[in-house]
Coordinates of C-alpha atoms in Angstrom, one line a residue:
M1 CA 58.7 150.9 -94.8
G2 CA 62.2 149.3 -96.3
F3 CA 61.6 145.9 -97.8
R4 CA 65.2 143.9 -98.0
I5 CA 65.4 140.3 -98.8
N6 CA 68.9 139.6 -98.0
T7 CA 68.8 140.3 -94.1
N8 CA 65.3 138.7 -92.4
I9 CA 65.3 140.6 -89.2
G10 CA 62.4 139.3 -87.9
A11 CA 63.3 135.6 -88.4
M12 CA 66.3 135.9 -87.1
N13 CA 65.4 137.2 -83.6
A14 CA 62.3 134.6 -83.6
H15 CA 64.7 131.9 -84.2
R16 CA 67.0 132.9 -81.7
L17 CA 64.1 133.6 -79.1
G18 CA 63.0 130.0 -80.3
I19 CA 66.7 128.6 -79.3
S20 CA 66.7 130.1 -75.7
N21 CA 63.2 128.8 -75.4
N22 CA 63.8 125.3 -76.1
R23 CA 66.6 125.2 -73.9
D24 CA 64.1 126.5 -70.8
L25 CA 61.6 124.1 -72.0
D26 CA 64.6 120.6 -72.1
S27 CA 65.8 121.6 -68.6
S28 CA 62.2 122.4 -66.8
L29 CA 61.4 118.5 -68.4
E30 CA 64.3 117.4 -66.6
K31 CA 63.7 118.7 -63.9
L32 CA 60.5 117.6 -63.7
S33 CA 61.4 114.0 -64.8
S34 CA 64.4 113.7 -62.6
G35 CA 62.6 115.1 -59.3
L36 CA 65.7 117.4 -58.4
R37 CA 65.9 121.5 -58.8
I38 CA 69.4 120.9 -59.1
N39 CA 70.7 118.3 -61.5
K40 CA 74.4 119.5 -62.4
A41 CA 76.4 122.4 -61.1
A42 CA 75.1 124.8 -63.7
D43 CA 71.6 124.7 -62.3
D44 CA 72.8 125.9 -58.9
S45 CA 76.8 126.1 -58.3
S46 CA 76.7 127.3 -54.5
G47 CA 73.3 125.0 -54.0
L48 CA 74.9 122.1 -55.2
A49 CA 77.6 122.8 -53.1
I50 CA 75.7 123.0 -49.5
A51 CA 73.2 120.3 -50.6
D52 CA 76.6 118.0 -50.5
S53 CA 77.3 119.2 -47.6
L54 CA 74.1 118.4 -45.7
R55 CA 73.7 114.7 -48.0
S56 CA 77.1 113.8 -46.4
Q57 CA 76.1 114.7 -42.5
S58 CA 72.9 112.5 -43.1
S59 CA 74.8 109.6 -44.4
S60 CA 77.2 109.7 -41.8
L61 CA 74.4 110.6 -39.0
G62 CA 72.6 107.4 -40.5
Q63 CA 75.8 105.7 -39.7
A64 CA 76.4 106.8 -36.5
I65 CA 72.8 105.4 -35.5
S66 CA 74.1 102.3 -36.5
N67 CA 77.1 102.3 -34.9
A68 CA 75.0 103.4 -31.7
N69 CA 72.8 100.2 -32.1
D70 CA 75.8 98.1 -32.2
A71 CA 76.9 99.2 -29.3
M72 CA 74.0 99.1 -27.3
G73 CA 73.6 95.2 -28.6
I74 CA 77.2 94.9 -27.2
I75 CA 76.0 96.5 -23.7
Q76 CA 72.5 94.0 -24.2
T77 CA 74.3 91.3 -24.8
A78 CA 77.0 91.9 -21.7
D79 CA 74.2 92.9 -19.4
K80 CA 72.0 89.8 -20.3
A81 CA 75.1 87.2 -19.7
M82 CA 76.0 89.0 -16.2
D83 CA 72.1 88.3 -14.9
E84 CA 73.1 85.4 -15.5
Q85 CA 76.0 84.9 -13.3
V86 CA 74.2 86.8 -10.7
K87 CA 71.7 84.1 -11.0
I88 CA 74.3 81.5 -10.4
L89 CA 75.9 83.8 -7.5
D90 CA 72.6 83.8 -5.8
T91 CA 72.8 79.8 -6.2
I92 CA 75.9 79.9 -4.6
K93 CA 74.9 81.9 -2.0
M94 CA 72.2 79.5 -1.0
K95 CA 74.7 76.8 -0.8
A96 CA 77.0 78.6 1.5
I97 CA 73.7 79.3 3.5
Q98 CA 73.2 75.4 3.1
A99 CA 76.6 74.2 4.0
A100 CA 77.1 76.9 6.9
S101 CA 74.5 74.6 9.0
D102 CA 76.0 72.1 11.4
N103 CA 73.2 70.0 10.4
Q104 CA 75.1 69.2 7.4
S105 CA 77.6 66.0 7.6
N106 CA 80.6 66.3 5.9
D107 CA 79.6 64.2 3.0
S108 CA 76.3 66.5 2.3
R109 CA 79.2 69.6 2.8
N110 CA 81.2 67.9 -0.1
A111 CA 78.2 67.2 -2.1
I112 CA 77.2 70.6 -2.2
Q113 CA 81.0 72.1 -2.6
K114 CA 81.1 69.9 -5.7
D115 CA 78.1 71.4 -7.2
V116 CA 79.8 75.0 -6.5
N117 CA 82.8 74.1 -8.0
R118 CA 80.3 73.4 -11.1
L119 CA 78.5 76.5 -10.7
L120 CA 81.4 78.9 -11.1
E121 CA 83.2 76.7 -14.0
Q122 CA 79.9 78.1 -15.5
L123 CA 80.2 81.5 -14.2
D124 CA 83.8 81.5 -15.8
N125 CA 82.9 80.1 -18.9
I126 CA 79.9 83.0 -18.8
A127 CA 83.3 85.2 -18.6
T128 CA 84.9 83.5 -20.8
T129 CA 82.8 83.0 -23.7
T130 CA 80.8 86.3 -24.6
S131 CA 81.2 87.8 -27.3
F132 CA 79.6 90.2 -30.0
N133 CA 81.4 90.1 -33.4
G134 CA 84.2 88.1 -32.0
R135 CA 85.4 90.2 -29.3
N136 CA 85.0 89.0 -25.8
L137 CA 82.8 91.1 -23.4
L138 CA 83.5 90.2 -20.2
D139 CA 87.3 88.9 -19.9
G140 CA 88.1 92.6 -18.8
K141 CA 89.9 93.0 -22.2
F142 CA 87.1 95.0 -23.4
S143 CA 88.0 98.5 -22.1
N144 CA 87.8 102.1 -22.6
K145 CA 86.7 100.9 -25.9
E146 CA 84.9 103.7 -28.0
F147 CA 82.0 104.3 -30.5
Q148 CA 82.0 106.7 -33.0
I149 CA 78.3 108.1 -32.5
G150 CA 78.5 111.5 -34.7
A151 CA 79.3 113.0 -38.1
Y152 CA 82.2 113.9 -37.6
S153 CA 85.7 112.8 -36.2
N154 CA 86.5 112.3 -32.8
Q155 CA 82.4 112.1 -31.4
T156 CA 83.0 109.1 -29.9
L157 CA 81.2 107.5 -27.1
A158 CA 83.6 105.4 -24.4
A159 CA 82.9 102.1 -22.4
S160 CA 84.3 99.3 -20.4
I161 CA 83.3 96.2 -19.0
G162 CA 85.1 94.6 -16.0
N163 CA 86.3 91.3 -15.4
T164 CA 83.7 89.1 -14.2
S165 CA 85.7 86.4 -13.4
T166 CA 85.9 84.5 -10.4
T167 CA 89.7 85.6 -10.2
A168 CA 88.7 89.1 -10.8
T169 CA 85.5 89.5 -8.3
G170 CA 84.2 89.2 -4.7
N171 CA 87.4 90.8 -3.2
I172 CA 87.2 91.7 0.3
T173 CA 89.5 92.9 3.1
T174 CA 89.8 91.0 6.0
K175 CA 91.9 92.3 9.2
T176 CA 94.1 91.0 11.9
S177 CA 94.9 92.0 15.2
I178 CA 98.3 92.7 16.4
A179 CA 98.7 93.6 20.1
Q180 CA 101.2 96.8 19.7
L181 CA 101.5 99.9 21.4
G182 CA 97.8 99.2 22.7
S183 CA 96.6 99.7 18.8
S184 CA 96.1 97.1 16.0
A185 CA 97.3 96.7 12.9
D186 CA 95.9 95.9 9.5
L187 CA 97.0 93.0 7.5
T188 CA 95.3 93.7 4.5
A189 CA 95.2 91.5 1.8
D190 CA 95.8 93.1 -2.3
A191 CA 93.2 90.4 -4.0
K192 CA 94.2 91.7 -7.2
K193 CA 97.5 91.4 -6.4
G194 CA 97.5 88.6 -4.2
T195 CA 100.2 90.3 -2.2
T196 CA 100.4 91.2 1.6
T197 CA 101.2 94.0 3.4
F198 CA 101.5 95.1 7.0
T199 CA 101.0 98.5 7.9
S200 CA 100.9 99.9 11.7
A201 CA 98.1 102.0 12.9
G202 CA 99.7 103.4 16.1
L203 CA 103.7 104.4 15.2
E204 CA 103.2 108.0 15.3
G205 CA 106.7 109.6 16.6
V206 CA 108.6 106.3 17.0
A207 CA 112.2 107.4 16.4
V208 CA 115.6 105.1 15.8
G209 CA 116.5 102.7 18.6
D210 CA 113.0 102.1 19.8
T211 CA 111.9 98.3 19.8
I212 CA 108.3 97.4 18.4
R213 CA 107.5 94.3 20.1
L214 CA 104.3 92.1 17.9
E215 CA 102.4 89.4 20.4
G216 CA 103.6 85.9 18.7
V217 CA 106.2 86.9 16.3
G218 CA 108.8 88.5 18.3
D219 CA 110.7 92.2 18.7
Y220 CA 111.3 94.3 15.5
K221 CA 114.0 97.0 16.2
I222 CA 114.1 100.6 14.3
T223 CA 117.5 100.9 12.9
G224 CA 118.8 103.6 10.7
M225 CA 121.2 106.0 9.2
A226 CA 121.3 109.3 7.4
G227 CA 120.9 109.1 4.1
T228 CA 124.7 110.9 1.8
E229 CA 125.0 114.5 0.8
G230 CA 123.1 115.6 4.0
G231 CA 119.7 113.7 3.4
D232 CA 117.2 113.0 5.4
T233 CA 117.3 110.0 7.7
V234 CA 115.5 107.3 6.8
F235 CA 114.5 103.9 8.7
T236 CA 113.4 100.7 7.9
V237 CA 112.0 98.0 10.6
D238 CA 114.1 94.9 10.4
R239 CA 114.1 91.9 13.0
G240 CA 115.8 91.6 15.9
L241 CA 118.5 93.9 15.1
E242 CA 120.5 95.2 18.0
K243 CA 122.6 97.7 15.7
D244 CA 122.7 99.6 12.7
L245 CA 122.5 97.5 9.5
T246 CA 125.0 99.0 6.9
I247 CA 125.1 97.5 3.2
G248 CA 126.9 98.9 0.5
Q249 CA 126.1 102.9 1.0
T250 CA 122.8 104.0 2.2
V251 CA 119.5 102.7 3.6
A252 CA 116.3 103.6 2.4
I253 CA 112.8 102.6 2.6
V254 CA 109.9 101.9 0.2
K255 CA 106.7 103.8 1.9
S256 CA 105.6 106.0 4.8
E257 CA 104.5 103.3 6.7
Q258 CA 106.9 100.9 9.0
E259 CA 107.2 97.7 7.2
Q260 CA 109.5 95.4 7.8
I261 CA 111.5 95.3 3.9
I262 CA 115.4 96.2 4.4
M263 CA 115.9 98.6 1.7
A264 CA 119.4 99.1 0.5
D265 CA 122.1 100.3 -2.5
M266 CA 123.8 96.5 -2.2
K267 CA 126.5 95.8 -3.4
A268 CA 127.3 91.6 -4.4
G269 CA 128.8 90.0 -1.2
T270 CA 127.8 89.5 2.2
I271 CA 126.6 91.4 5.1
G272 CA 128.0 90.5 8.5
D273 CA 125.5 89.9 11.5
A274 CA 123.2 87.2 11.1
K275 CA 121.3 87.8 14.1
G276 CA 117.9 87.7 13.2
F277 CA 117.6 86.7 9.3
A278 CA 116.4 83.5 7.3
V279 CA 116.9 81.8 4.7
G280 CA 114.2 83.0 2.1
D281 CA 114.6 86.7 3.4
T282 CA 114.5 89.4 0.5
L283 CA 116.4 91.9 1.0
V284 CA 114.8 95.0 -1.5
A285 CA 117.5 97.6 -3.1
T286 CA 117.5 100.4 -4.8
A287 CA 119.2 101.5 -8.0
A288 CA 119.6 105.3 -8.7
D289 CA 117.5 105.9 -10.8
G290 CA 115.2 104.5 -8.5
S291 CA 114.1 101.2 -9.3
L292 CA 113.9 98.2 -7.1
T293 CA 115.7 95.1 -7.2
N294 CA 114.8 91.4 -5.1
H295 CA 117.6 90.1 -3.8
K296 CA 117.2 86.7 -1.9
I297 CA 119.1 85.7 1.0
T298 CA 120.5 82.1 0.2
G299 CA 122.6 80.7 3.1
I300 CA 123.6 81.7 6.3
D301 CA 127.0 81.1 8.3
T302 CA 126.1 81.4 11.7
T303 CA 129.5 80.6 12.9
A304 CA 130.9 83.7 10.8
G305 CA 127.5 85.8 11.3
T306 CA 127.3 86.5 7.6
I307 CA 124.5 86.3 5.2
T308 CA 125.0 85.3 1.2
F309 CA 122.8 86.5 -1.0
D310 CA 122.5 86.3 -4.9
A311 CA 122.7 89.9 -6.4
A312 CA 122.2 88.3 -10.1
I313 CA 118.5 87.8 -9.1
D314 CA 116.7 91.2 -10.0
A315 CA 113.0 91.9 -9.5
G316 CA 112.0 89.6 -13.0
A317 CA 113.1 86.8 -10.1
V318 CA 110.6 84.8 -8.7
D319 CA 110.7 85.2 -5.3
L320 CA 111.1 81.9 -3.5
R321 CA 110.4 81.5 0.3
M322 CA 110.4 78.9 3.4
L323 CA 106.7 77.1 3.4
D324 CA 108.0 74.5 6.1
R325 CA 106.5 76.0 9.0
K326 CA 109.4 76.7 10.4
T327 CA 109.3 79.5 13.1
L328 CA 109.5 82.9 12.1
G329 CA 112.9 84.6 13.3
T330 CA 115.1 81.1 13.7
E331 CA 118.0 80.7 11.6
H332 CA 118.2 78.3 9.4
T333 CA 121.4 76.4 7.0
G334 CA 121.8 76.3 3.1
S335 CA 120.5 72.5 3.8
D336 CA 117.1 74.2 4.1
Y337 CA 114.7 73.5 0.8
V338 CA 112.7 76.3 -0.7
Q339 CA 108.8 74.5 -1.3
F340 CA 106.1 75.8 -3.4
T341 CA 102.6 74.8 -3.1
V342 CA 100.0 75.0 -5.5
E343 CA 96.6 74.6 -4.0
G344 CA 97.7 72.1 -1.5
V345 CA 100.3 70.0 -3.9
K346 CA 104.0 70.0 -2.7
L347 CA 106.1 70.7 -5.7
P348 CA 110.6 70.1 -5.4
G349 CA 112.4 72.2 -3.4
V350 CA 114.7 74.3 -4.8
Q351 CA 117.8 73.7 -3.2
L352 CA 119.2 77.0 -1.6
T353 CA 123.0 78.2 -1.7
D354 CA 125.2 77.6 1.7
A355 CA 127.6 80.4 3.0
N356 CA 130.1 78.9 0.5
G357 CA 128.5 78.8 -2.4
N358 CA 127.7 75.5 -2.7
G359 CA 124.5 74.0 -5.0
V360 CA 123.7 77.3 -6.6
V361 CA 121.3 77.2 -8.4
N362 CA 119.2 79.9 -10.8
T363 CA 116.0 81.0 -9.4
G364 CA 114.7 82.8 -12.1
M365 CA 111.5 81.7 -13.4
G366 CA 112.9 79.5 -16.2
A367 CA 115.2 76.9 -13.4
A368 CA 112.6 77.4 -10.9
A369 CA 110.1 76.1 -13.4
A370 CA 112.5 73.6 -14.7
Q371 CA 112.7 72.6 -10.7
I372 CA 108.9 72.0 -10.5
N373 CA 108.3 70.1 -13.6
L374 CA 111.0 67.7 -12.3
G375 CA 107.8 66.6 -10.0
T376 CA 105.0 66.8 -12.9
A377 CA 104.9 63.1 -13.0
E378 CA 104.3 63.1 -9.6
H379 CA 101.9 65.4 -8.5
G380 CA 100.6 66.5 -12.4
I381 CA 101.3 70.3 -11.9
K382 CA 103.4 71.9 -15.1
A383 CA 105.0 74.9 -15.0
N384 CA 105.7 77.1 -18.0
A385 CA 108.1 80.3 -17.6
V386 CA 106.9 83.0 -19.7
V387 CA 108.9 86.7 -19.8
E388 CA 107.7 88.0 -23.2
S389 CA 107.4 92.2 -24.4
N390 CA 105.4 92.7 -27.5
S391 CA 105.9 96.5 -29.2
E392 CA 102.9 98.5 -29.8
T393 CA 104.1 100.1 -33.1
K394 CA 106.2 98.8 -36.1
V395 CA 110.0 99.3 -35.9
M396 CA 111.2 102.6 -36.8
G397 CA 113.7 103.8 -39.4
G398 CA 116.4 105.7 -39.6
D399 CA 119.4 106.0 -37.1
I400 CA 119.3 104.8 -33.5
A401 CA 119.6 107.7 -30.9
E402 CA 121.0 105.8 -28.0
D403 CA 122.5 102.3 -27.3
I404 CA 120.0 99.1 -27.3
S405 CA 121.0 96.7 -25.0
I406 CA 119.2 94.0 -23.2
N407 CA 120.4 92.5 -19.6
G408 CA 123.2 94.8 -20.2
V409 CA 124.5 93.0 -23.4
T410 CA 124.8 95.7 -26.7
I411 CA 122.7 94.7 -29.6
L412 CA 123.4 97.7 -31.7
G413 CA 125.1 101.0 -31.1
K414 CA 124.5 104.7 -31.5
G415 CA 124.2 105.5 -35.1
D416 CA 123.3 102.3 -36.2
R417 CA 120.6 103.0 -39.3
L418 CA 117.6 100.7 -39.1
K419 CA 115.1 99.9 -41.6
E420 CA 111.5 100.8 -40.8
S421 CA 110.1 97.5 -40.2
D422 CA 113.4 95.8 -39.6
T423 CA 113.0 95.1 -43.7
D424 CA 116.4 94.0 -43.7
N425 CA 116.0 91.6 -40.4
K426 CA 119.0 93.4 -38.8
L427 CA 117.4 94.2 -35.6
V428 CA 116.0 90.6 -35.1
N429 CA 119.5 89.2 -35.9
A430 CA 121.5 91.3 -33.5
I431 CA 119.5 90.2 -31.2
N432 CA 119.2 86.6 -32.1
A433 CA 123.2 86.7 -32.3
K434 CA 123.6 87.3 -28.9
S435 CA 120.5 85.8 -27.1
N436 CA 123.2 83.2 -25.4
E437 CA 124.2 86.0 -23.8
T438 CA 120.6 88.0 -23.0
G439 CA 118.6 84.8 -22.9
V440 CA 116.1 87.1 -24.9
S441 CA 115.6 85.9 -28.9
A442 CA 113.4 87.8 -31.1
S443 CA 110.9 87.7 -33.9
L444 CA 108.9 90.1 -36.5
E445 CA 105.9 90.2 -36.7
S446 CA 103.7 90.9 -40.0
D447 CA 102.6 94.6 -39.6
G448 CA 106.4 95.5 -38.7
T449 CA 106.7 94.9 -35.1
L450 CA 108.9 93.3 -32.9
T451 CA 108.5 90.6 -30.0
L452 CA 110.6 89.7 -27.7
V453 CA 111.0 85.9 -25.3
S454 CA 113.0 85.7 -22.4
D455 CA 114.4 81.5 -21.8
G456 CA 112.7 82.6 -18.4
R457 CA 115.0 85.3 -16.9
A458 CA 114.0 88.8 -16.5
M459 CA 114.6 91.0 -19.4
N460 CA 115.9 94.8 -18.7
L461 CA 115.4 96.5 -22.0
Q462 CA 117.2 99.9 -22.8
G463 CA 116.8 102.0 -26.2
F464 CA 113.9 99.9 -27.4
T465 CA 111.4 102.9 -26.3
N466 CA 112.4 105.1 -29.6
T467 CA 113.3 102.3 -31.9
A468 CA 110.6 99.5 -31.5
G469 CA 107.8 100.8 -29.4
I470 CA 108.8 98.5 -26.4
N471 CA 108.9 100.7 -22.9
D472 CA 112.9 100.5 -21.8
G473 CA 113.2 99.0 -17.7
T474 CA 112.5 95.5 -16.4
V475 CA 110.2 92.6 -17.9
A476 CA 109.1 90.3 -15.2
G477 CA 107.0 87.7 -16.9
H478 CA 105.0 85.4 -14.7
I479 CA 105.3 81.4 -14.5
E480 CA 101.8 79.4 -15.4
F481 CA 100.5 76.7 -13.4
T482 CA 98.5 73.8 -15.0
R483 CA 96.9 71.2 -14.2
N484 CA 94.0 68.9 -15.7
N485 CA 91.4 71.0 -16.7
L486 CA 91.3 73.4 -13.9
G487 CA 92.8 76.4 -15.9
V488 CA 96.1 78.8 -15.4
M489 CA 97.7 80.1 -12.3
H490 CA 99.9 83.3 -13.5
V491 CA 102.5 84.2 -10.9
S492 CA 104.7 87.2 -10.9
S493 CA 107.0 88.4 -9.0
E494 CA 105.0 91.1 -7.4
H495 CA 102.4 88.6 -6.2
F496 CA 105.7 88.1 -3.3
K497 CA 107.0 91.7 -3.4
D498 CA 105.0 92.0 0.5
E499 CA 105.5 88.4 1.2
G500 CA 108.1 85.4 2.7
L501 CA 109.4 85.5 6.6
N502 CA 108.6 89.0 7.7
T503 CA 105.6 91.1 9.3
A504 CA 103.2 88.8 10.8
N505 CA 102.8 86.1 7.9
T506 CA 102.5 82.7 8.2
A507 CA 105.5 81.2 7.0
A508 CA 103.8 78.2 5.4
K509 CA 101.4 80.1 2.8
S510 CA 100.5 78.4 0.4
L511 CA 101.1 80.0 -3.5
D512 CA 97.4 79.2 -3.9
E513 CA 96.8 81.7 -1.6
I514 CA 99.0 84.6 -2.4
V515 CA 97.3 84.6 -6.1
S516 CA 93.7 84.3 -5.1
A517 CA 93.6 85.8 -1.6
H518 CA 90.0 86.4 -0.8
Q519 CA 89.0 86.6 -4.3
L520 CA 85.6 84.8 -5.6
N521 CA 87.6 81.8 -6.8
E522 CA 89.0 81.3 -3.0
I523 CA 85.4 79.7 -2.6
A524 CA 86.7 76.3 -4.7
T525 CA 90.7 76.4 -3.9
G526 CA 92.3 74.2 -2.0
S527 CA 93.9 71.1 -2.8
M528 CA 93.8 69.6 -6.1
R529 CA 94.2 65.8 -5.4
E530 CA 91.4 63.4 -7.0
G531 CA 88.5 62.6 -4.8
D532 CA 89.1 65.3 -2.3
P533 CA 86.5 67.6 -3.1
V534 CA 88.1 71.1 -2.3
G535 CA 86.7 74.7 -1.0
L536 CA 85.4 76.5 1.7
L537 CA 82.3 74.8 1.9
R538 CA 83.9 71.7 3.6
T539 CA 83.7 74.0 7.1
R540 CA 81.0 76.2 8.7
E541 CA 83.6 78.8 8.9
G542 CA 84.3 78.3 5.4
A543 CA 80.8 78.4 4.3
M544 CA 80.8 82.1 6.1
R545 CA 83.5 83.4 4.2
A546 CA 81.7 81.8 1.0
M547 CA 78.8 83.7 1.3
S548 CA 80.6 87.0 1.9
L549 CA 82.2 86.3 -1.2
A550 CA 79.3 85.7 -2.9
E551 CA 77.7 88.8 -2.1
A552 CA 80.5 91.1 -2.6
A553 CA 81.2 88.9 -6.6
T554 CA 76.8 90.3 -6.5
K555 CA 77.9 93.7 -5.9
E556 CA 80.8 94.2 -8.1
L557 CA 78.4 92.5 -11.0
D558 CA 76.1 95.2 -9.8
S559 CA 78.1 98.3 -10.2
I560 CA 79.2 96.9 -13.4
R561 CA 75.9 96.4 -15.1
A562 CA 74.5 99.6 -13.2
D563 CA 77.2 101.3 -15.3
L564 CA 76.7 99.5 -18.5
G565 CA 73.0 100.7 -18.1
S566 CA 74.1 104.5 -17.8
V567 CA 75.8 104.1 -21.0
Q568 CA 73.3 102.4 -22.4
N569 CA 70.6 104.9 -21.4
Q570 CA 73.6 107.6 -22.8
L571 CA 73.2 106.1 -26.5
T572 CA 69.0 105.7 -26.5
V573 CA 69.5 109.3 -26.0
T574 CA 72.3 110.0 -28.3
V575 CA 70.6 107.9 -31.5
N576 CA 67.6 110.0 -30.5
N577 CA 69.0 113.0 -30.7
I578 CA 70.9 111.7 -34.1
S579 CA 67.7 110.5 -35.2
V580 CA 65.9 114.1 -35.2
T581 CA 69.1 116.0 -36.3
Q582 CA 69.5 113.5 -39.5
V583 CA 65.1 114.2 -40.1
N584 CA 66.3 118.4 -40.3
V585 CA 69.5 118.1 -42.1
K586 CA 67.3 116.1 -44.8
A587 CA 64.6 118.4 -44.9
A588 CA 67.1 121.1 -45.4
E589 CA 68.9 118.8 -48.2
S590 CA 66.1 118.4 -49.7
Q591 CA 64.5 122.6 -49.9
I592 CA 67.9 123.3 -52.0
R593 CA 67.9 120.5 -54.5
D594 CA 64.4 118.7 -54.8
V595 CA 62.2 120.3 -57.1
D596 CA 59.0 121.9 -56.5
F597 CA 56.6 120.6 -59.1
A598 CA 54.0 122.8 -58.6
K599 CA 56.7 125.5 -59.7
E600 CA 58.0 123.7 -62.6
S601 CA 55.0 122.2 -64.1
A602 CA 53.5 126.3 -64.6
E603 CA 57.4 127.0 -65.9
F604 CA 56.5 123.9 -68.1
S605 CA 53.4 125.4 -69.2
K606 CA 55.1 128.5 -70.2
F607 CA 58.1 127.5 -72.3
N608 CA 55.6 125.0 -74.1
I609 CA 53.5 127.7 -74.8
L610 CA 55.9 129.7 -76.1
A611 CA 57.2 127.4 -78.3
Q612 CA 54.1 126.9 -79.9
S613 CA 53.9 130.6 -80.4
G614 CA 57.4 130.9 -81.7
S615 CA 57.0 128.4 -84.1
Y616 CA 54.2 130.2 -85.4
A617 CA 56.5 134.1 -85.6
M618 CA 58.8 132.4 -87.7
S619 CA 56.7 131.4 -90.0
Q620 CA 55.3 134.5 -90.2
A621 CA 58.3 136.4 -90.3
N622 CA 59.3 134.4 -93.1
A623 CA 56.2 134.7 -95.1
I624 CA 56.6 138.6 -94.6
Q625 CA 59.4 138.7 -97.6
Q626 CA 56.7 137.3 -100.2
N627 CA 55.4 141.3 -99.7
V628 CA 58.7 142.7 -102.3
M629 CA 57.2 140.0 -105.1
R630 CA 54.4 142.3 -105.0
L631 CA 56.4 145.5 -105.7
L632 CA 57.6 143.6 -109.1
Q633 CA 54.0 142.9 -110.2

């Protein structure tokens, strides 16, 4: 064998293997001390990616479980609140049953009514104050709310909670029998909008020229004419006309049912033959784009046989009506006044325009509110016209694609450039510069969205959809009536769409009956004068209707609660499923990331023994070189 001194191969191999063994020993100690099999990407690069993905999914599922539990908390909060409302309704029905008995005196019924009014106030209080984390639950605004109940995007569950206030529950429909062609017609009250629509159940086969007699109301003659350019013949039912009515160009009708509403493409001016019309009637015009415009009959000259109407009044104007109990079908002059009544209190009249145009009063919402407020000191009721529109998105930057106009007045032209969020106030300043012409002012919110506010006139908007996120068209707004602590009543032009001196409606119908027609709060509506107990329970018949309203409201609340119960059950099942999934995902991650202590302990023992034996081998390799000295002896 050969002996070499300069190169000790045995020692070098022992050193190399010792370094590798020490590295494995350090890694084993790291795993045993951390409890993880993967402490760095080098330990298992693909395993690390899978484990991190599983850990993210598990954490997300944990938050989804928390979200679902919060959603159940919301539903339970709303359910318990509605349970209290149902108890209140049970009490109201019990008191209505008590008031329905004729052994009750007027004083005792008034006392019962006062008690019920307090209960209704508390029911509304529950509806307006029940909230979760600052979000109201029972005022009708908690609609189509989505809860994230999954680990990935768009894994949501939607829930809605209806409005449980007295103005939104207890809706019923009444039917009034009218002798008509041997059948009956329905007078249906739409409690949501407070409008009344007259529909005919037995008018199949009627033709132009036929006459319909409504008992106690008068004759209605079917009149009509052919549409332009070969269009179909259309007709409407108007009151007592002896010949066809021609206004502007063509006559149209809004629905297939026979309604006493005149639809026409009208021009400003007068129409001939005033017979059968009354001051306060409404002419509804259809524009070329299909939009509707209400035009008010403001005066009748019986001598000249003409009817004057104001074409400036559009869909945003309040449809004022005659409320002086005059007979339907009679003719009135421009000296008549239109009166509002709010819960039994008469408000100042707005004078109508006579046939010569004298005494013109702008009957837009702002002017109507101003007229009503003239008598605030006397009747205590204040009117406020609110016509407002808010954008859903911030003002968009770039060139304007079409002219921007308000009420026919051009604000900015096509091609003008705007900055995003209108940071230089170009759009706002342009709108405000012409507010005297349009009646509309603008302001910019902190998030870059636009708010438009009118002085009471309707807002006809064009060019705002693609620029500021506000829908083009007419914004009608509403009037708010307030008195003392009795809350706010909103009245918009929709409430008068089918009202007025037409069909079988009573001309003296008061405003509160329109707004709250057959709703739960009808139990407490009526006169607001001091010391005058109001509501249905003052009479036996009213108490009977109050029972029906309470029953209807209870059914609506039970329906809402049933829907919420279904959602809660769905959430419970979802939480259970997510919990199982989370456990399985966590177990899968553990299999990849966590260390097996039994296996790793055996590995550590092996590396530890190898380290000791390696040290011994190194010393022996170094000792072998000493054998060379013996050859030199």
